[in-house]
Amino acid sequence: MDSYHELVHTIALTLGVGWASGINLYAALLVLGIAGATGDLALPPNLLVLANPLVIGAAGLMYALEFFADKTPGVDSGWDALHTFIRIPAGALLAAGAVGDVTPALQIAAGILGGGLATASHVTKAGTRLLINTSPEPFSNWTASITEDVAVFGGLWAALNQPWLFISLLLAFICLVAWLMPKVFRALRKLGGGILRLLGRRPRAPAADPPAGIERR
């Protein structure tokens, strides 16, 4: 029975770090590092470095920067674009490390799942933020950012303490993404077309031929 519970916890942690990394990587690193340093979580060997005070301090500093950047309209989308190249690989690496001392094949499989979840959560966050930024007021950005922070901290707490609850919520999140993303992409495409029309980049109609006997200059 103990091995069964350990397996469920490992699966929840693996999926959790991948999912959380796509939303707020530094919050995920901070939670894991502090939990490992205080003894609340027995980190797998490949993730023990996260409990190092230098790593915790760096994660805390970057989380503080992201806390403010993520709540500033326009800056948040630029921050998300930059972190496309950071969150997704980090989610894959954290997920691969979370499975512990297993065969390379299992580590690669865990990395693929973690990277996939990081991609899904990151694209969902970045796409919805682009749509939110069409509103001039900042309150929607603040609300979205605080909700994301709470979701990351709450989700990782559930992954560590209530793994079945987290897995159930993660399945609901995947269903939500599958339903939401086509609508987000359509809205972004419509928004992009509107911006191009606003900039006057619509294709011009071909010039009409001049009347007979009049040369075109």
Short mmCIF file of C-alpha atoms in Angstrom, two decimals:
data_model
loop_
_atom_site.label_atom_id
_atom_site.label_comp_id
_atom_site.label_asym_id
_atom_site.label_seq_id
_atom_site.Cartn_x
_atom_site.Cartn_y
_atom_site.Cartn_z
CA MET A 1 0.00 0.00 0.00
CA ASP A 2 2.85 2.38 0.80
CA SER A 3 4.37 1.81 -2.62
CA TYR A 4 0.98 2.58 -4.21
CA HIS A 5 0.68 5.89 -2.35
CA GLU A 6 4.27 6.76 -3.24
CA LEU A 7 3.54 6.08 -6.91
CA VAL A 8 0.46 8.31 -6.86
CA HIS A 9 2.40 11.10 -5.15
CA THR A 10 5.20 10.80 -7.71
CA ILE A 11 2.75 10.98 -10.61
CA ALA A 12 1.00 14.01 -9.09
CA LEU A 13 4.31 15.78 -8.43
CA THR A 14 5.57 15.05 -11.94
CA LEU A 15 2.43 16.37 -13.58
CA GLY A 16 2.18 19.25 -11.13
CA VAL A 17 5.63 20.70 -11.71
CA GLY A 18 5.12 20.53 -15.49
CA TRP A 19 1.74 22.25 -15.33
CA ALA A 20 2.84 24.90 -12.81
CA SER A 21 6.02 25.72 -14.73
CA GLY A 22 4.00 26.82 -17.74
CA ILE A 23 2.11 29.38 -15.64
CA ASN A 24 4.70 30.64 -13.17
CA LEU A 25 8.01 28.79 -13.20
CA TYR A 26 9.58 30.80 -10.40
CA ALA A 27 6.66 30.22 -8.05
CA ALA A 28 6.97 26.49 -8.71
CA LEU A 29 10.71 26.55 -8.00
CA LEU A 30 10.12 28.58 -4.84
CA VAL A 31 7.49 26.16 -3.49
CA LEU A 32 9.60 23.09 -4.18
CA GLY A 33 12.76 24.67 -2.82
CA ILE A 34 11.20 25.88 0.45
CA ALA A 35 9.31 22.60 0.94
CA GLY A 36 12.54 20.65 0.45
CA ALA A 37 14.61 22.94 2.69
CA THR A 38 12.11 22.79 5.56
CA GLY A 39 11.69 19.03 5.34
CA ASP A 40 8.04 19.18 4.33
CA LEU A 41 8.88 17.42 1.06
CA ALA A 42 11.44 14.72 0.38
CA LEU A 43 12.73 15.97 -2.95
CA PRO A 44 13.84 13.36 -5.49
CA PRO A 45 17.64 13.18 -5.89
CA ASN A 46 17.61 15.11 -9.16
CA LEU A 47 15.69 17.99 -7.55
CA LEU A 48 17.62 18.28 -4.29
CA VAL A 49 19.48 21.28 -5.68
CA LEU A 50 16.23 23.27 -5.51
CA ALA A 51 16.54 23.32 -1.71
CA ASN A 52 19.87 25.14 -1.92
CA PRO A 53 19.58 28.66 -0.42
CA LEU A 54 21.14 30.20 -3.55
CA VAL A 55 18.52 28.58 -5.76
CA ILE A 56 15.72 29.60 -3.40
CA GLY A 57 17.01 33.17 -3.33
CA ALA A 58 17.29 33.37 -7.12
CA ALA A 59 13.80 31.90 -7.56
CA GLY A 60 12.42 34.35 -5.00
CA LEU A 61 14.01 37.31 -6.77
CA MET A 62 12.68 36.25 -10.16
CA TYR A 63 9.25 35.59 -8.67
CA ALA A 64 9.22 39.13 -7.28
CA LEU A 65 10.10 40.53 -10.72
CA GLU A 66 7.43 38.41 -12.39
CA PHE A 67 4.88 39.41 -9.74
CA PHE A 68 5.02 43.01 -10.94
CA ALA A 69 5.71 42.40 -14.64
CA ASP A 70 2.79 39.97 -14.80
CA LYS A 71 0.37 42.64 -13.57
CA THR A 72 1.38 45.38 -16.02
CA PRO A 73 -0.66 45.45 -19.26
CA GLY A 74 1.54 44.89 -22.27
CA VAL A 75 4.59 44.03 -20.18
CA ASP A 76 2.94 40.75 -19.19
CA SER A 77 2.59 39.64 -22.81
CA GLY A 78 6.22 40.55 -23.55
CA TRP A 79 7.28 38.62 -20.44
CA ASP A 80 5.23 35.61 -21.58
CA ALA A 81 6.77 35.73 -25.06
CA LEU A 82 10.27 35.73 -23.59
CA HIS A 83 9.46 32.89 -21.20
CA THR A 84 8.20 30.64 -23.98
CA PHE A 85 11.86 29.59 -24.27
CA ILE A 86 12.25 29.14 -20.50
CA ARG A 87 9.04 27.73 -18.99
CA ILE A 88 8.54 24.83 -21.40
CA PRO A 89 12.08 23.35 -21.23
CA ALA A 90 12.14 23.92 -17.46
CA GLY A 91 8.81 22.13 -17.08
CA ALA A 92 10.18 19.16 -18.99
CA LEU A 93 13.38 19.06 -16.89
CA LEU A 94 11.53 19.38 -13.57
CA ALA A 95 9.08 16.64 -14.53
CA ALA A 96 11.93 14.35 -15.58
CA GLY A 97 13.66 15.00 -12.27
CA ALA A 98 10.51 14.53 -10.20
CA VAL A 99 10.15 10.83 -11.03
CA GLY A 100 13.28 10.05 -9.04
CA ASP A 101 15.80 7.30 -9.70
CA VAL A 102 14.17 5.41 -12.54
CA THR A 103 15.15 4.15 -15.97
CA PRO A 104 16.11 6.70 -18.65
CA ALA A 105 13.03 5.73 -20.65
CA LEU A 106 10.72 6.67 -17.76
CA GLN A 107 12.58 9.94 -17.25
CA ILE A 108 12.21 10.81 -20.93
CA ALA A 109 8.51 9.91 -20.83
CA ALA A 110 8.05 12.09 -17.74
CA GLY A 111 9.91 14.93 -19.47
CA ILE A 112 7.64 14.67 -22.49
CA LEU A 113 4.52 14.79 -20.30
CA GLY A 114 5.90 17.68 -18.26
CA GLY A 115 6.89 19.63 -21.34
CA GLY A 116 3.50 19.02 -22.90
CA LEU A 117 1.65 20.24 -19.81
CA ALA A 118 3.97 23.25 -19.53
CA THR A 119 3.23 24.08 -23.16
CA ALA A 120 -0.52 23.77 -22.67
CA SER A 121 -0.62 25.94 -19.55
CA HIS A 122 1.81 28.51 -20.98
CA VAL A 123 -0.05 28.89 -24.29
CA THR A 124 -3.36 29.17 -22.45
CA LYS A 125 -1.99 31.86 -20.16
CA ALA A 126 -0.23 33.83 -22.92
CA GLY A 127 -3.23 33.67 -25.28
CA THR A 128 -5.77 34.80 -22.72
CA ARG A 129 -3.44 37.60 -21.60
CA LEU A 130 -3.23 38.93 -25.15
CA LEU A 131 -7.02 39.12 -25.24
CA ILE A 132 -7.19 40.71 -21.80
CA ASN A 133 -4.72 43.37 -22.92
CA THR A 134 -7.25 44.66 -25.45
CA SER A 135 -9.01 46.17 -22.44
CA PRO A 136 -7.46 49.51 -21.39
CA GLU A 137 -8.07 49.10 -17.66
CA PRO A 138 -5.49 47.20 -15.54
CA PHE A 139 -7.89 45.48 -13.15
CA SER A 140 -8.49 42.49 -15.40
CA ASN A 141 -4.71 41.93 -15.62
CA TRP A 142 -4.38 42.10 -11.85
CA THR A 143 -7.26 39.70 -11.37
CA ALA A 144 -5.89 37.23 -13.92
CA SER A 145 -2.37 37.38 -12.47
CA ILE A 146 -3.47 36.92 -8.86
CA THR A 147 -5.74 34.05 -9.90
CA GLU A 148 -2.81 32.38 -11.68
CA ASP A 149 -0.55 32.79 -8.63
CA VAL A 150 -3.20 31.29 -6.34
CA ALA A 151 -3.74 28.44 -8.81
CA VAL A 152 -0.02 27.60 -8.89
CA PHE A 153 0.43 27.64 -5.11
CA GLY A 154 -2.87 25.83 -4.53
CA GLY A 155 -2.20 23.32 -7.30
CA LEU A 156 1.25 22.41 -6.01
CA TRP A 157 -0.10 22.12 -2.46
CA ALA A 158 -2.74 19.69 -3.76
CA ALA A 159 -0.13 17.76 -5.77
CA LEU A 160 1.96 17.34 -2.61
CA ASN A 161 -0.83 16.69 -0.11
CA GLN A 162 -3.93 15.58 -2.04
CA PRO A 163 -2.61 13.90 -5.19
CA TRP A 164 -5.93 12.45 -6.35
CA LEU A 165 -7.59 15.85 -5.98
CA PHE A 166 -4.84 17.43 -8.05
CA ILE A 167 -5.05 14.77 -10.77
CA SER A 168 -8.82 15.29 -10.97
CA LEU A 169 -8.40 19.06 -11.24
CA LEU A 170 -5.68 18.61 -13.84
CA LEU A 171 -7.99 16.49 -15.99
CA ALA A 172 -10.61 19.25 -15.71
CA PHE A 173 -7.96 21.78 -16.76
CA ILE A 174 -7.05 19.72 -19.83
CA CYS A 175 -10.73 19.54 -20.83
CA LEU A 176 -11.03 23.31 -20.32
CA VAL A 177 -7.97 23.95 -22.51
CA ALA A 178 -9.34 21.69 -25.26
CA TRP A 179 -12.59 23.67 -25.20
CA LEU A 180 -11.06 27.13 -24.76
CA MET A 181 -8.04 27.21 -27.07
CA PRO A 182 -9.92 27.12 -30.41
CA LYS A 183 -11.95 30.10 -29.22
CA VAL A 184 -8.81 31.93 -28.09
CA PHE A 185 -7.08 31.33 -31.43
CA ARG A 186 -10.12 32.54 -33.36
CA ALA A 187 -10.30 35.66 -31.20
CA LEU A 188 -6.57 36.32 -31.65
CA ARG A 189 -6.84 35.87 -35.41
CA LYS A 190 -9.75 38.32 -35.49
CA LEU A 191 -7.77 40.73 -33.33
CA GLY A 192 -4.75 40.45 -35.63
CA GLY A 193 -6.93 41.14 -38.68
CA GLY A 194 -8.39 44.19 -36.98
CA ILE A 195 -4.92 45.52 -36.19
CA LEU A 196 -3.81 45.06 -39.79
CA ARG A 197 -6.89 46.88 -41.06
CA LEU A 198 -6.24 49.66 -38.57
CA LEU A 199 -2.70 50.01 -39.90
CA GLY A 200 -4.02 50.20 -43.44
CA ARG A 201 -2.44 46.98 -44.61
CA ARG A 202 -5.47 45.66 -46.39
CA PRO A 203 -4.69 44.57 -49.92
CA ARG A 204 -5.40 47.36 -52.38
CA ALA A 205 -7.86 46.83 -55.17
CA PRO A 206 -6.19 46.77 -58.61
CA ALA A 207 -6.34 50.09 -60.43
CA ALA A 208 -9.03 50.28 -63.10
CA ASP A 209 -7.92 50.46 -66.72
CA PRO A 210 -8.10 54.01 -68.13
CA PRO A 211 -10.67 54.79 -70.80
CA ALA A 212 -9.70 54.04 -74.35
CA GLY A 213 -7.45 56.67 -75.88
CA ILE A 214 -6.02 57.81 -72.52
CA GLU A 215 -2.57 56.58 -71.67
CA ARG A 216 -1.88 55.38 -68.12
CA ARG A 217 0.93 57.32 -66.47
#
